[in-house]
Coordinates of C-alpha atoms and ligand atoms in Angstrom, one line a residue:
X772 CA -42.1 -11.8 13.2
X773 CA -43.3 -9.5 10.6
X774 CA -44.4 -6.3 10.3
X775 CA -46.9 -4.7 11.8
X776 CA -45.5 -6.5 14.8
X777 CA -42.0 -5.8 13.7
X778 CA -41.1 -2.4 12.4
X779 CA -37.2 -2.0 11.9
X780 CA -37.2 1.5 11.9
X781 CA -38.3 1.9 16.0
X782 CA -34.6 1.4 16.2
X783 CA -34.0 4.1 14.1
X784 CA -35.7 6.8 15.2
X785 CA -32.7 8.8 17.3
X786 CA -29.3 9.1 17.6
X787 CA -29.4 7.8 21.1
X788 CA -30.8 4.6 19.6
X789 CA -28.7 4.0 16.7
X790 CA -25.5 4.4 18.4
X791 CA -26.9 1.9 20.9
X792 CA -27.7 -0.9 18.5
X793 CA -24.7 -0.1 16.0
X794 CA -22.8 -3.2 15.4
X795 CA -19.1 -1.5 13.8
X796 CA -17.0 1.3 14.9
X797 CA -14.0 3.4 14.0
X798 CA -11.3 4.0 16.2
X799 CA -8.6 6.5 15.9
X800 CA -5.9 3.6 17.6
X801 CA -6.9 1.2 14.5
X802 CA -6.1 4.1 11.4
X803 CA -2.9 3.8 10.3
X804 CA -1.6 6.9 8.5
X805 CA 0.8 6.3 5.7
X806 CA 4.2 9.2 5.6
X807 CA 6.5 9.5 2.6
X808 CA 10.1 10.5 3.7
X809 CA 12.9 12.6 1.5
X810 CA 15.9 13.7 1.9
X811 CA 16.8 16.7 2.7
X812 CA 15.5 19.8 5.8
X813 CA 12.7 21.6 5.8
X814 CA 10.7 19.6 3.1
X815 CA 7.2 19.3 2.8
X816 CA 6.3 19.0 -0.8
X817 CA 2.5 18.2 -2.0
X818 CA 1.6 15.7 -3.8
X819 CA 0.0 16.7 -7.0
X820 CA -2.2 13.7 -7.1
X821 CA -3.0 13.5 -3.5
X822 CA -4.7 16.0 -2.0
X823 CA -3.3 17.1 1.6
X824 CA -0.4 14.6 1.1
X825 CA 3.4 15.3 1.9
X826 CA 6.7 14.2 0.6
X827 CA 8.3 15.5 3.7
X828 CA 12.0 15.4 5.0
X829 CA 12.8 13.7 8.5
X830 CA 12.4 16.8 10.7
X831 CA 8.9 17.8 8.9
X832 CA 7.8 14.1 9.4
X833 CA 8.4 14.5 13.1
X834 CA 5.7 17.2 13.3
X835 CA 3.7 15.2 11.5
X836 CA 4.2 12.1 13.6
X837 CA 3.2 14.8 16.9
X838 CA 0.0 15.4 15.5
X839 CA -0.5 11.9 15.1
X840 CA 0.0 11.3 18.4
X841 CA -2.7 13.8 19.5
X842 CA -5.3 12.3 17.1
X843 CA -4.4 8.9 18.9
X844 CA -3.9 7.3 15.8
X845 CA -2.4 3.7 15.8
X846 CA 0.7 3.8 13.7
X847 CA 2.4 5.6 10.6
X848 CA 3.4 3.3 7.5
X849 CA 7.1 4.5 6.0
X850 CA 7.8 4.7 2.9
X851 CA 10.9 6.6 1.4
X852 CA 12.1 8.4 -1.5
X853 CA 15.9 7.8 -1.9
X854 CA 18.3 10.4 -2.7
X855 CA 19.8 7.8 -5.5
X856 CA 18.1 4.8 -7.1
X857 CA 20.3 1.7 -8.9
X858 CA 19.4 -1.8 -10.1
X859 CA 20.1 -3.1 -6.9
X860 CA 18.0 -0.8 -4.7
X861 CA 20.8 -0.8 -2.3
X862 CA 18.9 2.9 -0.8
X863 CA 16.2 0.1 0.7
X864 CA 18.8 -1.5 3.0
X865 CA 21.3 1.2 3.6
X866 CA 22.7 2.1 7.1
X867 CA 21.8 5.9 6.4
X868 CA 18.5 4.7 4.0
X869 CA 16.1 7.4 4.2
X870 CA 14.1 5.3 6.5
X871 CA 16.4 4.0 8.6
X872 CA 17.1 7.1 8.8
X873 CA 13.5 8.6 9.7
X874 CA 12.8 5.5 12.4
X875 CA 16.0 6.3 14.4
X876 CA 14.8 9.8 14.4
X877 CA 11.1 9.2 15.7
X878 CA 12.7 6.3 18.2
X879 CA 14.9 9.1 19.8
X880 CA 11.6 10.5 21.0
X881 CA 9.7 9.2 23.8
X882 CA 6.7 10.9 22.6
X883 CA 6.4 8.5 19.8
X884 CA 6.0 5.2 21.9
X885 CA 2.1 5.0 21.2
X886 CA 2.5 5.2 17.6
X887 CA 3.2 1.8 15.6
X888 CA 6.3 2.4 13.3
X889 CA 5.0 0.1 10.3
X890 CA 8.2 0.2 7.4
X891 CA 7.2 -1.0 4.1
X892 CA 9.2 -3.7 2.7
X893 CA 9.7 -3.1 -0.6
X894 CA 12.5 -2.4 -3.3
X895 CA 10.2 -0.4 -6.0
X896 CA 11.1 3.3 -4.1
X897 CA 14.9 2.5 -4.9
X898 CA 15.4 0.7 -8.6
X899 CA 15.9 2.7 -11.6
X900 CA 13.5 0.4 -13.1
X901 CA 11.0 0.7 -10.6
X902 CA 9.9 -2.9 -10.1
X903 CA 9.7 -4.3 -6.7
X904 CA 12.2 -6.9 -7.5
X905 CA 15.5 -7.6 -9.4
X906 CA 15.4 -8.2 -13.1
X907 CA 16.7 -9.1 -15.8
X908 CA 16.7 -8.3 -19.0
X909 CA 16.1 -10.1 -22.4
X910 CA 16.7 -9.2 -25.5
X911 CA 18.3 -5.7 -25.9
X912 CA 18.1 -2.9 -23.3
X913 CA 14.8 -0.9 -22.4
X914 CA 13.7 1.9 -25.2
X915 CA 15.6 -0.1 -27.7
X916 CA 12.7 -0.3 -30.0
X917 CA 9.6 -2.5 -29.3
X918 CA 8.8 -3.5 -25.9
X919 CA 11.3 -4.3 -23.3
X920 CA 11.3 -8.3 -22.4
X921 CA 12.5 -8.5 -18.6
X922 CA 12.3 -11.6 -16.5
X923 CA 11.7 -10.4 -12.5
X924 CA 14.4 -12.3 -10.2
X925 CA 12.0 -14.3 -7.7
X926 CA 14.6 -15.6 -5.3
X927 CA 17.7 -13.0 -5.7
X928 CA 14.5 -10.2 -5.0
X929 CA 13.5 -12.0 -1.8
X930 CA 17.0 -11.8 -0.3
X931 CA 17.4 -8.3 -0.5
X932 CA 14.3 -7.8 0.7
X933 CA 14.9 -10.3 4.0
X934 CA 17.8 -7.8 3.9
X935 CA 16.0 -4.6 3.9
X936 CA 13.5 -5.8 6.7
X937 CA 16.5 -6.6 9.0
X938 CA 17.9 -3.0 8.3
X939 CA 14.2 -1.5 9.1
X940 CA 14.1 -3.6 12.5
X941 CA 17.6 -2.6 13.5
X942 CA 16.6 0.6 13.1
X943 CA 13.6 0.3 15.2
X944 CA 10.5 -0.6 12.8
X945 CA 7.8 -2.2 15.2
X946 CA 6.7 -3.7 12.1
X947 CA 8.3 -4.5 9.2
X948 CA 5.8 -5.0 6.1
X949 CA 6.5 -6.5 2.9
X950 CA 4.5 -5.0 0.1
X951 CA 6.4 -6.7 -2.7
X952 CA 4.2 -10.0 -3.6
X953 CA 7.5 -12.3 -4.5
X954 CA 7.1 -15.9 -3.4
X955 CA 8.7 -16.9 0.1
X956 CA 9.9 -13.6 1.0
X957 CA 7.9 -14.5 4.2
X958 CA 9.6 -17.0 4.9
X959 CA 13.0 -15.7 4.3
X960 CA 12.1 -12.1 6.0
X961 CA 11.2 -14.3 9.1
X962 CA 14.6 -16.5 9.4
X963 CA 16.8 -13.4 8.3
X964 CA 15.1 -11.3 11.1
X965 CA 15.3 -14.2 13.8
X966 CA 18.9 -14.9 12.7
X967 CA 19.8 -11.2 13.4
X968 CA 18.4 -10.8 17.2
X969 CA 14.8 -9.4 16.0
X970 CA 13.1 -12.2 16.7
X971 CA 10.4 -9.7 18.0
X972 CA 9.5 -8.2 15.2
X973 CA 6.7 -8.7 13.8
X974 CA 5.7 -9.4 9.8
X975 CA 2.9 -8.1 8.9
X976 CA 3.0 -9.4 5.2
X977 CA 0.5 -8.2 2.3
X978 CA -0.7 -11.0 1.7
X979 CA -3.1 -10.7 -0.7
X980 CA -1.9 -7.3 -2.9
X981 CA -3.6 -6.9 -6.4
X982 CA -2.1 -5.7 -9.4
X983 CA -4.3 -2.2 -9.3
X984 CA -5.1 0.5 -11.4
X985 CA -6.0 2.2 -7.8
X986 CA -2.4 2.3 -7.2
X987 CA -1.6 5.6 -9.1
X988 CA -1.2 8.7 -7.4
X989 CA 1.0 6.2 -5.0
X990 CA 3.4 6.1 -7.7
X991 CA 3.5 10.0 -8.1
X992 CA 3.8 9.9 -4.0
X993 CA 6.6 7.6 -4.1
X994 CA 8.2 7.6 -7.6
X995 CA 7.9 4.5 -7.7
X996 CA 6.2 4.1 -11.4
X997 CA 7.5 1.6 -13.7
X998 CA 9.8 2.7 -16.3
X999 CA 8.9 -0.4 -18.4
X1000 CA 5.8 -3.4 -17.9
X1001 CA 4.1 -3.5 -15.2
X1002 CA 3.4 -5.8 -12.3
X1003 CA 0.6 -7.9 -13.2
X1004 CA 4.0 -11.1 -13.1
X1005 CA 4.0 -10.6 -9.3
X1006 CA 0.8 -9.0 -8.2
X1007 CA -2.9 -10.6 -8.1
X1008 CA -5.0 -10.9 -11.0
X1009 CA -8.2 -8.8 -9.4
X1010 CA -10.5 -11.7 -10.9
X1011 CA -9.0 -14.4 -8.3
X1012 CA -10.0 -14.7 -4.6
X1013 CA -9.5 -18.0 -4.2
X1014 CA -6.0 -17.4 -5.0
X1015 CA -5.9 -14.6 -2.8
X1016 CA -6.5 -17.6 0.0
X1017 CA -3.7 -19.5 -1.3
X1018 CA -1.4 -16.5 -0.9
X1019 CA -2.4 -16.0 2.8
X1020 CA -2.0 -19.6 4.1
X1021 CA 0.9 -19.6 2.3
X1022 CA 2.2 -16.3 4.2
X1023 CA 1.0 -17.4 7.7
X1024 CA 2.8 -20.6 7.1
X1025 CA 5.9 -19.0 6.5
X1026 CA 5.4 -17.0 9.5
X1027 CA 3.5 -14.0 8.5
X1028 CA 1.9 -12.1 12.0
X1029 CA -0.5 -10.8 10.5
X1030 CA -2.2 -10.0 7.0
X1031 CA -3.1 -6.9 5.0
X1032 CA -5.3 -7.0 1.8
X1033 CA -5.1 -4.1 -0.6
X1034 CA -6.4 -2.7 -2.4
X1035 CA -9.6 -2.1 0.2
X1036 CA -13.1 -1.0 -0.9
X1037 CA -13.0 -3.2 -4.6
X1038 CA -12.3 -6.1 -2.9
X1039 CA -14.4 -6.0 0.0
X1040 CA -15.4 -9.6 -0.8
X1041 CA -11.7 -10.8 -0.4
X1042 CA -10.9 -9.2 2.6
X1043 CA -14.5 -10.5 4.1
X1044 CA -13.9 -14.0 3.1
X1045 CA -10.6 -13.6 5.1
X1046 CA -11.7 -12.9 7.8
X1047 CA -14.0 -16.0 7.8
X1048 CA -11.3 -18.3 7.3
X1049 CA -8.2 -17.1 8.8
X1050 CA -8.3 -16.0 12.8
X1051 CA -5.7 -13.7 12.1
X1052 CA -5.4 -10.0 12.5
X1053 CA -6.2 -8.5 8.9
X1054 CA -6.0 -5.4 8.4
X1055 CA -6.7 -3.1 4.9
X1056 CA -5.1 -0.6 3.0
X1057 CA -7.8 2.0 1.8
X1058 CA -4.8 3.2 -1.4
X1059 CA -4.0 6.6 -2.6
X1060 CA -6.4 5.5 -5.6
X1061 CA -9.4 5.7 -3.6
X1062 CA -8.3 8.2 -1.8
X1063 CA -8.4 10.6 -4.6
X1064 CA -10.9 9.7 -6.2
X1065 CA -13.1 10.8 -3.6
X1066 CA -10.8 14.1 -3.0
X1067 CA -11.8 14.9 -6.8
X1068 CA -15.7 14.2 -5.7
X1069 CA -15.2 15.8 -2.9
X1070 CA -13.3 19.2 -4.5
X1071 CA -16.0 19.2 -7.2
X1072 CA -19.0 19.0 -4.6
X1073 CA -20.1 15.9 -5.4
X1074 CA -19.9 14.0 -2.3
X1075 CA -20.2 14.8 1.6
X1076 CA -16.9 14.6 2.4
X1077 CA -17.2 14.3 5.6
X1078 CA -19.7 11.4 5.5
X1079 CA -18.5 9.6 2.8
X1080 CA -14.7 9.4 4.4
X1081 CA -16.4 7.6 7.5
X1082 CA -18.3 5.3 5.4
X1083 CA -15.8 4.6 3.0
X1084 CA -14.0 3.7 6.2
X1085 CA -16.7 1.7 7.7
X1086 CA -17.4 -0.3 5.0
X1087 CA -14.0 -1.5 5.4
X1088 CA -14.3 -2.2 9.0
X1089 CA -17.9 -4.2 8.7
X1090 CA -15.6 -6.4 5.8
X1091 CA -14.2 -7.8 8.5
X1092 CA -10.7 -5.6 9.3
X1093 CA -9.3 -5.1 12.4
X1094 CA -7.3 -1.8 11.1
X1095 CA -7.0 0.9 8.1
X1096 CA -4.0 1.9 6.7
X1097 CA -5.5 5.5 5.0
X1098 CA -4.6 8.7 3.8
X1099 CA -7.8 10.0 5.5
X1100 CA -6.4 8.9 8.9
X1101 CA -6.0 12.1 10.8
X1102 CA -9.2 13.7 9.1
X1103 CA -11.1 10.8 10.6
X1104 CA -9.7 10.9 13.8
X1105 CA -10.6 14.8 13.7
X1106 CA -14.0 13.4 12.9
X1107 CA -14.4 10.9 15.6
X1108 CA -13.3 13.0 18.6
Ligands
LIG807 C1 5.0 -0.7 -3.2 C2 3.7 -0.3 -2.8 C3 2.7 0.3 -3.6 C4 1.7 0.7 -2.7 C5 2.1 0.3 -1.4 N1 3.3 -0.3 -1.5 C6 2.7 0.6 -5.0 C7 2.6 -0.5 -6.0 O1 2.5 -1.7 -5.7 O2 2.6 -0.2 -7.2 C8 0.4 1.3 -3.1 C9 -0.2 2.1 -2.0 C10 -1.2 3.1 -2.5 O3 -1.6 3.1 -3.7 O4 -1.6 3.9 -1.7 N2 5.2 -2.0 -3.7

């Protein structure tokens, strides 16, 4: 049928209409809000890069957690700043880790229960170096003139990563969430956890992580920059989606419980095309990187903010995920009620 006949816009014409004909919605239960935990009491330290973000100690990250709850958000992603790094990360899997430390503390509280507790998986928080794996290095140390040739250890990284997401479950992640992009960590992650008694735990691997330029204010966030290279050896070459498919059936055959593709709105196209194929739940991770960037549009007048946070966050939704990790998480909840 064609216009005259047909006129698209006699949907259009109210609110009352549009809503009833809208075919993708935001929920507060499917925004995941992402915390960044220190050391310390009493902490709540902006982040220069990130507009309205925290580092903030354990007792500060409670509060936040509270209002989180009353926005009926779905979860909180953990990440932590240790209060020591070394070459062998050991802060990621330490008894008294910082969040080890922080889950215990939100588990104590029955108040909690509706929130997700999502723990990254990841070792670039606690090296010196700042990679998300073990290296080595070749040919003289770092700074000694030229640039520094390091190898990144594939297989030694992915057991003390299994090892870090059995200390995260222990100490009561819902979800543990590697972020790190070595090969087989899945799988190893998935026996490790079984073999300890968390056979409940679920993986909810980043599968298909690309090596992004949208990833820096994260790296103020989490200090988590690398102090040398960079990590184009692990993460995705942003030209590839097919890839990015190999990488997921590769992850859900080692066990992976669901899938989250990051960065979110340039690669709308990958995350779209896995939703097509995989009958999984997916989820996206809106990064700090376009978080910002729209906080600088936003502080310079340039954009609706208001508006452009919900479309920026629908557009990920109509891609095809079923949740949002974003920094914009409470603001849209605030929004939505
Ligand atoms: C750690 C990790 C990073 C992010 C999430 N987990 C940084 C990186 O890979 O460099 C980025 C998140 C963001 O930018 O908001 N591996």
């Amino acid at each position: 049928m064609d216009f005259p006949v047909s006129r698209l816009r006699r949907m259009r014409r109210t609110e009352a209409l549009r809503s009833l004909v809208r075919e993708t919605h935001l929920r507060p239960e499917a925004l995941i809000y992402p915390l960044f935990l220190v050391p310390g009491e009493g902490i709540r330290r902006p982040i220069g890069s990130m507009p309205g973000c925290f580092n903030l100690s354990v007792d500060e990250a409670l509060q936040e957690a509270r209002e989180c709850v009353e926005l009926g958000l779905g979860g909180l992603l953990l990440f932590g700043l240790p209060a020591a790094k070394d070459d062998d990360a050991t802060g990621a899997w330490a008894e008294q880790g910082i969040v080890q430390t922080g889950l215990r503390a939100l588990k104590a509280d029955r108040a909690f229960d509706r929130l997700a507790l999502i723990a990254d998986v990841c070792l670039c928080e606690y090296t010196t170096h700042g990679h998300c794996g073990v290296i080595s290095l070749e040919g003289g140390a770092p700074g000694a003139g030229g640039e520094t040739r390091y190898e990144i250890r594939n297989d030694e990284s992915v057991e003390l990563l299994a090892k870090t997401a059995v200390s995260l479950a222990r100490a009561g992640a819902d979800i543990v969430a590697p972020s790190d992009m070595m090969d087989g960590r899945v799988r190893a992650i998935r026996a490790q956890l079984d073999d300890a008694g968390c056979e409940r735990t679920p993986v909810l691997s980043y599968a298909a992580k690309f090596a992004s330029a949208f990833y820096g204010p994260f790296r103020e966030a989490a200090d988590s920059a690398p102090q040398f290279g960079d990590r184009r050896s692990y993460q995705m070459d942003g030209a590839n989606l097919r890839e990015a498919m190999r990488e997921i059936e590769q992850d859900l055959r080692e066990g992976a419980d669901m899938i989250l593709m990051k960065p979110a709105m340039p690669y709308l196209d990958v995350l779209h095309e896995a939703r097509r194929r995989f009958d999984v739940p997916t989820g996206a991770y809106q990064v700090s990187g376009e978080f910002s960037m729209l906080q600088a549009a936003f502080e310079r007048g340039w954009l609706e903010r208001d508006r452009a946070i919900l479309e920026s966050l629908i557009s990920i939704r109509r891609a095809g995920a079923d949740f949002i990790v974003t920094y914009f998480a409470k603001e849209a909840a605030r929004l939505l009620s």
